[in-house]
Amino acid sequence: MFAFIVSRVLQAVPVVLVVGLIAYAMFAFVGDPVTIMLGTDYTEAQRVALVKQLGLDQPFFVQYAKFMWAALHGEFGISYRLARPVTDLLAERMPATLELALTASVFALLIGVPMGVYTGIYRTAFSSRVFMIFSLIGVSLPTFLIGILLILVFSVWLQVLPSFGRGDVVRFPHWSTGFLTTGGLKALILPAVTLGLFQMTLIMRLVRAEMLEVLRSDYIKFARARGLGTRAINFGHALRNTLVPVITIAGLQIGGIIAFSIVTETVFQWPGMGLLFVQSVQVADVPVMAAYLVMISVLFVLINLVVDLLYYAVDPRLRVVR
Amino acid sequence: MNVLDVENLTVEFPTRRGVLRALDHVSFSIAPGEVLGVVGESGAGKSLTGAAIIGLLEPPGRIGGGQVLLQGHRIDDLPYEKMRRIRGKQIGAIFQDPLTTLNPLYSVGRQLIETMQTHLPLSNADARLRAVRWLEDVGIPAAKQRIDAYPHEFSGGMRQRVVIALALCAEPRLVIADEPTTALDVSIQAQVIALLRRLTQERGLSVMLITHDMGVIAEAADRIAVMYAGRVVEIGGVAEVVRHPSHPYTVGLMGSIPVLDARVERLRQIEGAMPRLNAMPPGCPFNPRCPRTFDRCRDERPELMPARQTAAACWLYA
């Protein structure tokens, strides 16, 4: 078990290195931060000085190696745009994004899984068909459109929920939370629904499809033939057998929720990492963008590790003796 | 009193092009301690009969007529929850493929304990003790250690033993065994049949043994029901049906069993195929393939009638 985790973490090292390389290369070759920082009026001497100060005169791989080495120590350099350490910037923005992503994931799972089970068991019921039609909207409408529609209905017409920002936030030394105030919770609703809706409907449709498959299986028929109760069959035997693919997809989707909250954060002006990333792209702020991508890759690796461990817990056939 | 009486059981499948009748007035009964073998080719309705008796027809299939009596009480019209209490507790079922009938995610012990506790008032410790005894009884070596093993850690034959334990553990009076050996190795088949026979005899259980393996039937059954196109075409004692079949279909069926010590050019077979449900011929459903068809066979449907030493649905014996 321990060896398994260690081997997984070791496998993750090259992944993170390669993602870092790609991120750094991509951003280093698109856009020139120097001209953006200097504006329109500067002398050649000023330009050369700035290039030297940012270390851009060194060979690319040296720059990359320095970047990764510093990253290993939690240093991602100084933001070109804000002239502040990237680590501080990300740490400031992280609570907003993580709280949003957590709420969206809980929403997606707590509603998606039961609805998938329900529509799988009562697949011909009228209510199931209604759910399925609504889920089509969820999987097919783009996120920004859902966000704008929600703002239109709940902020403009009904005026019950705020349309932007985090609302009232309680600050701690290293964390700021919107969970503790009514205003913060209210501000969380629309962005979380927007962010989680696609995942919710995807998980629901996946659980439903898996349930339909499992409910036809011989072991469910045999469980019925042994007279087991409906609840034991549906939740004990059927749902658990649908979990392996559901965990896979849910894991990837939760990673996606955090990584790609960019659109939602932009629509709702949510002061999280996604919004920081978008603002950094506009001025080619390489350290921020590269740091963000490296962080996301670490996050995906962690999520995949958790997913692997969950497989292990759910399915005895995967507990291979090593 | 019989353990099971099936009277004029009819199973239908409503489709867009009308109602298909998959079982047509099937009648038979099983006495206490008796093993009834049910034979017939694929699609004859053997498994469907079993499913209809335990109330687990796949929708849209439904019972369209007749009745099923368990120890004199009608069970085919019970609501789901009442029927659920009968399944496992009074009628046990064994399915064909032991590789797929056990839930892969739960240990065999857990599945046994769950089944027993659903039907019997047992504490966890008692249920576990009984589960070990059941595993020993069906011949799982080192049952005490193996009780926490998962299905994939057992071979096919061992898994079918576990399935048998699961079917019998809530002490039913009747067992419906649907092709219990078809998916097994030939060498394992005999062991599993012997085990099933021993366990049911010890407890005086009645068995409905569905199979298309005549060897299994001859070895294990007391009586045989031969099914064709959703009907019982012949029923009688095992020796009589095997040695002196009356219905031309049974005659063909027995004739198509190859004999090991006779060298033949071609194996014998019954010409043609069983009619499809939507193209059932009028009269006797076997008439297009029957070597002894005459006019009456094409017009009138024969019911089971005394025929020499058995009962057959054939106008030859009218």
XYZ file of C-alpha atoms in Angstrom:
640
model
C 0.000 0.000 0.000
C 2.698 2.458 1.027
C 4.915 1.264 -1.812
C 2.010 1.851 -4.165
C 1.651 5.472 -3.090
C 5.390 6.071 -3.325
C 5.577 4.586 -6.821
C 2.616 6.720 -7.880
C 4.252 9.880 -6.563
C 7.524 9.014 -8.318
C 5.641 8.467 -11.576
C 4.164 11.920 -11.111
C 7.535 13.690 -11.033
C 8.236 13.515 -14.794
C 4.623 14.543 -15.488
C 5.019 17.727 -13.482
C 8.430 18.446 -15.036
C 7.080 18.066 -18.568
C 4.005 20.185 -17.877
C 6.290 22.825 -16.415
C 8.485 22.717 -19.480
C 5.593 23.026 -21.884
C 4.007 25.809 -19.860
C 7.224 27.723 -19.563
C 8.147 27.245 -23.217
C 4.714 28.203 -24.454
C 4.606 31.404 -22.493
C 8.228 32.327 -23.003
C 7.752 32.350 -26.755
C 4.374 34.080 -26.939
C 4.358 37.779 -26.295
C 7.199 39.856 -24.965
C 6.733 40.980 -21.362
C 9.531 43.539 -21.655
C 7.797 45.795 -24.173
C 4.529 45.485 -22.293
C 6.160 46.457 -19.011
C 8.077 49.396 -20.451
C 5.144 50.893 -22.254
C 5.687 52.940 -25.419
C 8.417 55.309 -24.332
C 11.798 53.804 -23.365
C 15.460 53.800 -24.270
C 17.489 50.816 -25.497
C 19.524 50.918 -22.292
C 16.373 50.626 -20.167
C 15.267 47.626 -22.272
C 18.578 45.814 -21.927
C 18.620 46.483 -18.206
C 15.136 45.062 -17.749
C 15.936 41.996 -19.887
C 18.960 41.347 -17.696
C 16.969 41.936 -14.523
C 14.304 39.391 -15.572
C 16.999 36.902 -16.624
C 15.637 36.752 -20.165
C 19.122 37.066 -21.698
C 20.041 33.579 -20.528
C 19.488 30.407 -22.651
C 15.959 29.019 -22.466
C 16.829 25.821 -20.619
C 18.756 27.705 -17.999
C 15.704 29.884 -17.460
C 13.496 26.802 -17.214
C 15.852 25.011 -14.808
C 16.022 28.101 -12.596
C 12.265 28.376 -12.671
C 11.694 24.743 -11.682
C 14.418 24.814 -9.035
C 12.886 27.882 -7.463
C 9.429 26.340 -7.824
C 10.635 23.354 -5.840
C 11.313 25.757 -3.020
C 7.917 27.389 -3.349
C 9.311 30.374 -5.252
C 7.655 31.186 -8.552
C 9.396 34.479 -9.152
C 7.998 37.985 -9.327
C 4.900 38.850 -11.327
C 5.852 41.128 -14.221
C 2.532 42.908 -14.014
C 2.034 43.407 -10.293
C 5.704 43.308 -9.259
C 4.850 41.040 -6.331
C 5.931 37.467 -5.566
C 3.772 35.012 -7.546
C 3.530 32.734 -4.520
C 1.825 35.482 -2.527
C -0.513 36.290 -5.377
C -1.576 32.650 -5.786
C -1.898 32.138 -2.018
C -4.142 35.185 -1.832
C -6.363 33.959 -4.635
C -6.401 30.269 -3.790
C -9.073 30.295 -1.035
C -11.604 31.892 -3.373
C -11.032 29.321 -6.108
C -10.888 26.329 -3.787
C -14.069 27.307 -1.970
C -15.842 27.831 -5.262
C -14.554 24.529 -6.659
C -15.422 22.640 -3.476
C -18.970 23.973 -3.453
C -19.386 23.218 -7.150
C -18.045 19.648 -6.711
C -20.254 18.924 -3.721
C -23.214 20.279 -5.682
C -22.315 18.141 -8.705
C -21.865 14.933 -6.687
C -24.669 15.322 -4.155
C -27.229 16.022 -6.838
C -25.706 14.158 -9.789
C -25.277 10.741 -8.168
C -28.760 10.420 -6.578
C -30.403 11.711 -9.739
C -28.434 9.211 -11.792
C -29.536 6.388 -9.502
C -33.130 7.583 -9.605
C -33.312 7.916 -13.379
C -31.528 4.567 -13.725
C -33.991 2.694 -11.517
C -37.161 4.421 -12.688
C -36.040 4.917 -16.233
C -39.532 4.966 -17.727
C -41.056 7.295 -15.133
C -42.203 10.715 -16.303
C -39.981 12.506 -13.785
C -36.938 10.617 -15.084
C -37.635 11.835 -18.582
C -37.945 15.407 -17.358
C -34.596 15.095 -15.552
C -32.982 13.671 -18.665
C -34.217 16.551 -20.805
C -32.910 19.094 -18.285
C -29.609 17.266 -18.137
C -29.277 17.734 -21.897
C -29.374 21.482 -21.321
C -26.660 21.109 -18.699
C -24.288 19.169 -20.928
C -24.849 21.212 -24.058
C -25.032 24.868 -22.956
C -21.643 26.583 -22.599
C -20.675 27.673 -19.088
C -20.543 31.411 -19.748
C -24.052 31.364 -21.193
C -25.431 29.530 -18.156
C -23.681 32.079 -15.924
C -25.125 35.020 -17.802
C -28.615 33.489 -17.819
C -28.436 32.875 -14.066
C -27.325 36.467 -13.496
C -30.190 37.698 -15.643
C -32.796 35.683 -13.731
C -31.557 35.834 -10.137
C -29.686 39.158 -10.043
C -31.419 41.345 -12.573
C -35.025 40.151 -12.584
C -35.498 38.621 -9.120
C -32.693 40.616 -7.448
C -32.134 37.941 -4.798
C -28.497 37.009 -5.415
C -25.421 39.135 -6.132
C -24.077 39.010 -9.665
C -20.368 39.407 -8.923
C -17.652 39.120 -6.274
C -17.385 37.055 -3.108
C -19.669 39.086 -0.869
C -18.702 39.412 2.796
C -15.511 37.519 3.528
C -14.079 36.545 6.903
C -10.284 36.829 6.896
C -7.833 34.586 8.705
C -4.030 34.852 8.540
C -3.694 32.454 5.615
C -7.223 31.983 4.484
C -10.282 34.028 3.705
C -13.659 32.362 3.667
C -17.110 33.204 2.398
C -18.654 30.192 4.135
C -19.243 32.025 7.410
C -21.428 34.924 6.315
C -24.829 34.994 4.662
C -23.527 37.449 2.089
C -20.591 35.175 1.288
C -22.822 32.127 0.945
C -25.283 33.994 -1.240
C -22.466 35.172 -3.486
C -21.276 31.573 -3.786
C -24.543 30.144 -5.116
C -24.627 31.414 -8.686
C -20.950 30.806 -9.554
C -20.991 27.348 -7.926
C -24.117 26.299 -9.822
C -22.667 27.650 -13.054
C -19.380 25.866 -12.513
C -20.884 22.570 -11.325
C -23.868 22.262 -13.643
C -22.004 20.598 -16.488
C -20.300 18.159 -14.113
C -23.563 17.493 -12.312
C -25.389 16.519 -15.478
C -22.409 14.549 -16.768
C -22.171 12.543 -13.538
C -25.914 12.023 -13.518
C -25.940 10.676 -17.070
C -22.931 8.501 -16.371
C -24.396 7.030 -13.181
C -27.657 6.399 -15.001
C -25.969 4.613 -17.904
C -23.889 2.502 -15.522
C -26.923 1.687 -13.384
C -28.870 0.517 -16.435
C -25.954 -1.723 -17.352
C -25.459 -3.135 -13.856
C -29.175 -3.672 -13.193
C -29.232 -6.041 -16.169
C -26.331 -8.084 -14.856
C -26.597 -11.648 -13.626
C -25.511 -10.859 -10.094
C -28.360 -8.372 -9.687
C -30.812 -10.979 -10.999
C -29.325 -13.464 -8.560
C -29.598 -10.935 -5.729
C -33.292 -10.536 -6.598
C -33.707 -14.316 -6.766
C -32.307 -14.529 -3.248
C -35.030 -12.143 -2.095
C -32.767 -9.306 -0.984
C -34.500 -6.007 -0.267
C -34.876 -3.366 -2.949
C -32.699 -0.885 -1.072
C -29.929 -3.438 -0.545
C -29.982 -4.327 -4.236
C -30.103 -0.784 -5.611
C -27.606 0.856 -3.286
C -25.589 -2.021 -1.817
C -25.124 -4.129 -4.919
C -25.881 -1.994 -7.990
C -24.590 1.474 -7.084
C -21.299 0.165 -5.742
C -20.669 -1.649 -9.004
C -21.156 1.577 -10.940
C -18.608 3.437 -8.850
C -15.313 2.624 -10.589
C -16.072 4.507 -13.823
C -17.926 7.197 -11.882
C -14.905 7.798 -9.635
C -12.663 8.075 -12.701
C -14.830 10.681 -14.375
C -15.692 12.528 -11.174
C -11.992 12.797 -10.312
C -11.097 14.237 -13.690
C -14.061 16.579 -13.580
C -13.208 17.916 -10.136
C -9.698 18.599 -11.396
C -11.325 20.336 -14.323
C -13.558 22.379 -12.035
C -10.526 23.827 -10.277
C -8.359 24.218 -13.355
C -10.974 25.657 -15.657
C -12.933 27.820 -13.292
C -11.414 30.582 -15.447
C -14.593 31.207 -17.436
C -16.879 31.214 -14.426
C -14.539 33.453 -12.454
C -14.441 35.888 -15.342
C -18.214 35.978 -15.724
C -18.766 36.529 -11.993
C -15.600 38.613 -11.407
C -14.708 36.033 -8.758
C -11.366 37.026 -7.215
C -9.774 33.582 -7.651
C -6.804 32.090 -9.442
C -8.685 31.747 -12.720
C -9.330 35.466 -12.883
C -5.674 36.122 -11.992
C -4.664 33.808 -14.850
C -6.841 35.584 -17.391
C -5.480 38.975 -16.333
C -1.941 37.625 -16.567
C -2.474 36.286 -20.077
C -3.366 39.756 -21.308
C 0.080 41.121 -20.335
C 2.146 37.949 -20.933
C 2.948 37.622 -17.229
C 4.976 34.416 -17.692
C 5.808 33.595 -14.045
C 2.156 33.717 -12.988
C 0.921 31.633 -15.923
C 3.658 29.029 -15.606
C 3.186 28.768 -11.861
C -0.559 28.379 -12.303
C -0.139 25.547 -14.818
C 2.468 23.735 -12.719
C 0.165 23.987 -9.746
C -2.750 22.606 -11.750
C -0.634 19.687 -12.948
C 0.326 18.871 -9.356
C -3.337 19.059 -8.476
C -4.298 16.604 -11.238
C -1.582 14.222 -10.121
C -2.919 14.374 -6.561
C -6.487 13.816 -7.698
C -5.418 10.837 -9.768
C -3.634 9.402 -6.771
C -6.804 9.731 -4.715
C -8.792 8.162 -7.556
C -6.415 5.191 -7.653
C -6.735 4.749 -3.904
C -10.524 4.877 -4.179
C -10.476 2.144 -6.847
C -8.498 0.111 -4.434
C -11.097 0.649 -1.730
C -14.080 -0.081 -3.978
C -13.007 -3.037 -6.098
C -11.254 -6.033 -4.519
C -10.219 -7.281 -7.979
C -7.891 -4.302 -8.306
C -6.087 -5.113 -5.075
C -3.282 -6.797 -6.915
C -0.661 -8.422 -4.760
C 2.568 -6.623 -5.573
C -49.661 -31.960 -1.378
C -47.340 -30.932 -4.174
C -44.615 -28.413 -3.463
C -45.244 -26.717 -6.783
C -48.202 -26.731 -9.128
C -48.016 -24.860 -12.381
C -51.409 -24.678 -14.090
C -51.905 -23.423 -17.635
C -49.156 -20.863 -17.161
C -49.018 -18.423 -20.068
C -46.336 -15.774 -20.496
C -46.730 -12.990 -23.035
C -44.579 -10.241 -24.473
C -46.559 -7.296 -25.795
C -44.827 -5.838 -28.853
C -45.731 -3.234 -31.415
C -46.879 -5.954 -33.778
C -49.104 -7.716 -31.284
C -48.727 -9.945 -28.280
C -46.220 -12.778 -28.525
C -46.973 -15.840 -26.456
C -43.708 -17.282 -25.177
C -45.248 -19.818 -22.791
C -48.530 -21.402 -23.772
C -50.590 -23.211 -21.135
C -47.684 -24.882 -19.398
C -48.740 -27.290 -16.648
C -46.748 -29.563 -14.371
C -46.252 -30.222 -10.712
C -43.402 -31.205 -8.443
C -43.910 -33.473 -5.403
C -41.943 -33.106 -2.163
C -38.394 -34.381 -2.601
C -38.859 -34.863 -6.317
C -36.415 -33.726 -9.002
C -38.175 -32.645 -12.186
C -35.883 -32.275 -15.178
C -36.996 -29.753 -17.779
C -35.392 -30.226 -21.200
C -35.753 -28.698 -24.614
C -33.707 -26.772 -27.138
C -32.730 -23.131 -26.701
C -35.719 -20.841 -26.803
C -38.221 -23.527 -25.844
C -39.183 -21.545 -22.743
C -37.385 -23.523 -20.037
C -35.691 -20.579 -18.329
C -38.737 -18.399 -18.879
C -40.816 -20.928 -16.930
C -38.340 -20.716 -14.059
C -38.352 -16.898 -14.149
C -42.154 -16.809 -14.190
C -42.354 -19.108 -11.151
C -40.051 -16.951 -9.038
C -41.784 -13.796 -10.279
C -38.756 -12.326 -11.998
C -39.921 -12.005 -15.599
C -38.054 -9.245 -17.404
C -40.449 -6.497 -18.450
C -42.274 -6.254 -20.768
C -42.780 -10.005 -20.243
C -45.840 -10.763 -18.118
C -47.968 -13.652 -16.948
C -50.966 -13.672 -19.259
C -52.902 -16.530 -17.689
C -52.871 -19.593 -15.501
C -51.521 -19.830 -11.996
C -48.574 -20.947 -9.909
C -49.227 -22.622 -6.548
C -46.536 -23.068 -3.939
C -47.622 -25.676 -1.390
C -51.210 -24.992 -2.354
C -50.993 -21.186 -2.108
C -51.176 -19.020 -5.158
C -47.998 -16.966 -5.627
C -48.172 -15.594 -9.175
C -50.421 -12.676 -8.177
C -48.556 -11.591 -5.028
C -47.337 -7.997 -4.719
C -43.572 -7.508 -5.185
C -42.699 -7.220 -1.497
C -44.568 -10.432 -0.527
C -43.027 -12.314 -3.432
C -39.592 -11.033 -2.431
C -39.972 -12.759 0.946
C -40.751 -16.015 -0.821
C -37.704 -15.806 -3.082
C -34.717 -17.277 -1.337
C -36.786 -18.266 1.704
C -39.113 -20.764 -0.009
C -37.808 -20.982 -3.563
C -34.074 -20.952 -4.126
C -32.596 -20.290 -7.549
C -29.311 -21.364 -9.112
C -28.198 -19.687 -12.306
C -26.115 -20.801 -15.210
C -22.866 -18.878 -15.108
C -21.114 -18.823 -11.727
C -18.599 -16.308 -13.092
C -21.279 -13.631 -13.376
C -23.873 -14.526 -10.726
C -21.783 -13.488 -7.722
C -21.328 -9.812 -6.937
C -17.610 -9.217 -7.557
C -17.304 -6.515 -4.903
C -18.409 -8.473 -1.842
C -16.774 -11.430 -0.135
C -18.656 -14.730 -0.425
C -19.172 -14.689 3.334
C -20.807 -11.302 3.205
C -23.152 -12.430 0.436
C -24.114 -15.559 2.393
C -24.650 -13.646 5.622
C -26.687 -10.965 3.865
C -28.943 -13.586 2.284
C -29.484 -15.490 5.540
C -30.140 -12.367 7.577
C -32.679 -11.160 5.021
C -34.824 -14.222 5.669
C -33.843 -15.655 9.050
C -33.557 -13.966 12.439
C -29.838 -14.505 12.982
C -27.256 -12.504 14.881
C -24.099 -11.540 13.016
C -22.045 -14.143 14.852
C -24.577 -16.925 14.241
C -24.914 -15.997 10.585
C -21.152 -16.097 10.144
C -20.960 -19.476 11.858
C -23.661 -20.800 9.569
C -21.959 -19.305 6.525
C -18.794 -21.239 7.352
C -20.848 -24.412 7.805
C -22.516 -23.865 4.431
C -19.194 -23.389 2.697
C -17.930 -26.589 4.312
C -21.117 -28.370 3.307
C -20.760 -27.442 -0.359
C -17.151 -28.625 -0.277
C -15.076 -25.439 -0.117
C -11.760 -26.442 1.444
C -10.526 -24.315 4.381
C -13.919 -22.645 4.623
C -12.994 -20.708 7.765
C -10.260 -18.835 5.916
C -12.019 -18.684 2.558
C -15.171 -17.050 3.896
C -13.618 -13.598 3.504
C -12.321 -14.290 -0.002
C -13.849 -12.563 -3.006
C -15.539 -14.387 -5.892
C -12.624 -13.779 -8.263
C -10.398 -15.743 -5.934
C -12.409 -18.941 -6.611
C -12.412 -21.208 -9.674
C -15.587 -21.650 -11.729
C -16.534 -24.933 -10.063
C -15.915 -23.499 -6.600
C -17.975 -20.439 -7.431
C -20.895 -22.628 -8.499
C -20.626 -24.371 -5.127
C -20.873 -20.947 -3.499
C -23.904 -20.155 -5.677
C -25.525 -23.411 -4.514
C -24.819 -22.485 -0.897
C -26.386 -19.056 -1.522
C -29.485 -20.630 -3.072
C -29.961 -23.069 -0.200
C -28.818 -21.027 2.803
C -32.241 -19.608 3.683
C -33.648 -23.165 3.662
C -36.111 -23.110 0.770
C -38.414 -26.062 0.018
C -37.927 -25.827 -3.727
C -34.858 -25.110 -5.825
C -34.991 -23.949 -9.416
C -31.656 -24.793 -10.998
C -31.357 -23.121 -14.407
C -28.602 -24.879 -16.352
C -26.412 -25.211 -13.257
C -23.618 -27.056 -15.053
C -23.691 -25.640 -18.581
C -20.887 -23.142 -17.988
C -18.648 -25.630 -16.205
C -15.871 -27.963 -17.212
C -17.094 -31.473 -17.993
C -15.068 -32.928 -15.133
C -16.584 -30.406 -12.727
C -20.143 -30.898 -14.005
C -20.522 -34.360 -12.465
C -19.222 -33.125 -9.110
C -21.623 -30.204 -9.024
C -24.597 -32.392 -9.968
C -23.632 -34.949 -7.320
C -23.358 -32.150 -4.752
C -26.721 -30.693 -5.701
C -28.304 -34.136 -5.533
C -26.782 -34.884 -2.121
C -27.761 -31.552 -0.569
C -31.331 -31.677 -1.837
C -31.808 -35.320 -0.828
C -30.468 -34.717 2.680
C -32.970 -31.920 3.155
C -35.813 -33.481 1.209
C -35.948 -30.537 -1.218
C -37.796 -30.502 -4.496
C -35.823 -29.453 -7.544
C -36.757 -28.088 -10.937
C -33.647 -28.861 -12.968
C -33.547 -26.959 -16.236
C -30.960 -28.180 -18.708
C -30.397 -29.309 -22.250
C -27.914 -31.920 -21.143
C -29.660 -35.301 -21.301
C -26.820 -36.917 -19.365
C -27.407 -34.614 -16.410
C -31.146 -35.287 -16.529
C -30.777 -39.068 -16.708
C -28.425 -38.963 -13.748
C -30.265 -36.562 -11.483
C -33.982 -36.377 -12.330
C -36.962 -38.450 -11.181
C -39.302 -37.174 -13.878
C -38.792 -35.274 -17.135
C -40.814 -32.527 -18.789
C -39.917 -31.956 -22.444
C -40.621 -28.440 -23.704
C -41.003 -27.283 -27.281
C -41.996 -23.814 -28.520
C -43.300 -22.683 -25.148
C -45.301 -25.830 -24.397
C -44.784 -29.034 -22.455
C -44.984 -31.719 -25.149
C -44.193 -34.748 -23.022
C -43.902 -35.499 -19.344
C -43.212 -38.730 -17.473
C -40.796 -40.776 -15.406
C -37.153 -40.456 -16.376
C -36.690 -44.057 -17.493
C -39.918 -44.051 -19.521
C -39.217 -40.788 -21.337
C -35.589 -41.641 -22.086
C -36.144 -45.281 -23.142
C -39.685 -45.209 -24.495
C -40.436 -41.656 -25.669
C -43.882 -41.163 -27.162
C -43.867 -37.702 -28.728
C -42.068 -37.598 -32.090
C -40.086 -34.590 -30.846
C -38.838 -36.489 -27.797
C -38.046 -39.434 -30.054
C -35.947 -37.109 -32.228
C -34.320 -35.525 -29.207
C -33.301 -38.870 -27.742
C -32.221 -40.105 -31.175
C -29.884 -37.156 -31.605
C -27.800 -38.077 -28.560
C -24.609 -39.527 -30.011
C -23.571 -42.995 -28.841
C -19.876 -43.314 -28.162
C -19.246 -46.875 -29.368
C -21.129 -46.655 -32.662
C -19.299 -45.203 -35.676
C -21.626 -43.087 -37.816
C -21.095 -40.841 -40.846
C -23.339 -38.070 -39.628
C -24.768 -37.261 -36.224
C -28.544 -37.525 -36.182
C -30.542 -34.331 -35.880
C -34.108 -33.094 -36.122
C -34.537 -31.341 -39.465
C -35.539 -27.666 -39.445
C -35.709 -25.199 -36.598
C -38.143 -24.308 -33.854
C -40.804 -21.870 -35.140
C -40.409 -18.234 -34.184
C -42.918 -16.792 -31.728
C -44.455 -14.551 -34.373
C -44.795 -17.369 -36.883
C -46.315 -20.156 -34.821
C -47.978 -22.715 -37.105
C -51.631 -23.593 -36.429
C -52.307 -26.911 -34.711
C -49.331 -28.678 -33.207
C -46.264 -26.387 -33.214
C -44.034 -29.331 -34.105
C -45.991 -30.282 -37.230
C -43.645 -28.684 -39.819
C -40.714 -30.768 -38.529
C -42.577 -33.910 -37.527
C -41.965 -37.067 -39.581
C -45.432 -38.379 -38.695
C -47.612 -35.327 -39.354
C -51.169 -35.872 -40.541
C -54.119 -33.569 -41.192
C -55.311 -33.192 -37.630
C -51.832 -31.959 -36.528
C -52.149 -28.942 -38.834
C -55.601 -27.913 -37.610
C -55.981 -28.757 -33.959
C -53.693 -28.177 -31.059
C -53.071 -31.325 -28.994
C -53.115 -31.189 -25.173
C -51.154 -33.564 -22.945
C -52.836 -36.999 -23.068
C -51.876 -40.470 -21.842
C -49.475 -41.999 -24.337
C -48.077 -45.453 -23.614
C -45.953 -44.984 -20.455
C -45.891 -41.162 -20.369
C -48.132 -38.234 -21.197
C -47.613 -36.522 -24.569
C -49.267 -33.695 -26.468
C -49.603 -35.611 -29.722
C -52.574 -36.708 -31.832
C -50.949 -40.102 -32.451
C -52.245 -41.116 -29.033
C -55.753 -39.704 -29.262
